[in-house]
Short mmCIF file of C-alpha atoms in Angstrom, two decimals:
data_model
loop_
_atom_site.label_atom_id
_atom_site.label_comp_id
_atom_site.label_asym_id
_atom_site.label_seq_id
_atom_site.Cartn_x
_atom_site.Cartn_y
_atom_site.Cartn_z
CA MET A 1 86.55 98.54 95.76
CA LYS A 2 83.88 96.92 97.89
CA ASP A 3 81.07 98.91 99.45
CA GLU A 4 82.02 97.72 102.95
CA THR A 5 85.49 99.18 102.51
CA VAL A 6 84.12 102.47 101.19
CA ASN A 7 81.66 102.63 104.08
CA ALA A 8 84.40 101.87 106.61
CA ILE A 9 86.64 104.61 105.20
CA SER A 10 83.65 106.97 105.11
CA LYS A 11 82.83 106.26 108.74
CA ALA A 12 86.45 106.60 109.86
CA THR A 13 87.15 109.83 107.99
CA GLY A 14 83.78 111.54 107.79
CA ILE A 15 84.23 111.81 104.01
CA PRO A 16 80.98 111.02 102.18
CA ALA A 17 80.96 107.52 100.67
CA TRP A 18 80.11 108.91 97.22
CA MET A 19 83.29 111.02 97.25
CA ILE A 20 85.37 107.97 98.13
CA SER A 21 83.66 105.96 95.37
CA ASN A 22 84.38 108.72 92.85
CA GLN A 23 88.02 108.76 93.93
CA MET A 24 88.25 104.96 93.61
CA GLU A 25 86.80 105.17 90.10
CA LYS A 26 89.40 107.78 89.16
CA MET A 27 92.10 105.50 90.52
CA ASN A 28 90.93 102.71 88.23
CA LYS A 29 91.48 104.84 85.11
CA PRO A 30 95.14 104.40 84.14
CA LYS A 31 95.07 107.37 81.75
CA GLU A 32 94.69 109.81 84.61
CA GLN A 33 97.60 110.40 86.93
CA TRP A 34 95.33 110.32 89.95
CA TYR A 35 98.20 109.77 92.36
CA GLN A 36 99.58 113.21 91.50
CA SER A 37 96.33 115.06 92.14
CA GLN A 38 95.96 117.31 95.15
CA GLU A 39 92.61 115.70 95.96
CA PHE A 40 94.06 112.19 96.04
CA GLN A 41 96.96 113.24 98.25
CA MET A 42 94.55 114.95 100.64
CA VAL A 43 92.29 111.88 100.80
CA THR A 44 95.31 109.61 101.31
CA THR A 45 96.58 111.80 104.14
CA VAL A 46 93.18 111.89 105.83
CA VAL A 47 92.77 108.12 105.51
CA ALA A 48 96.29 107.54 106.88
CA VAL A 49 95.64 109.82 109.85
CA ALA A 50 92.23 108.24 110.49
CA ALA A 51 93.68 104.73 110.23
CA ALA A 52 96.69 105.45 112.46
CA PRO A 53 95.01 104.45 115.75
CA PHE A 54 94.05 101.09 114.21
CA THR A 55 97.36 100.31 112.53
CA GLY A 56 99.50 100.61 115.60
#
């Protein structure tokens, strides 16, 4: 994941960029079922809500 993307998500959601980076790193590890974690679902929900005004 590129820094610009992380920074954009950080700005849109108010989530610190380092937290987003950590989450992206977890997502890149296939051994972990990151998509089932509470944290990931929360981040996804926040990002979806934050992105809603821009996606239509």
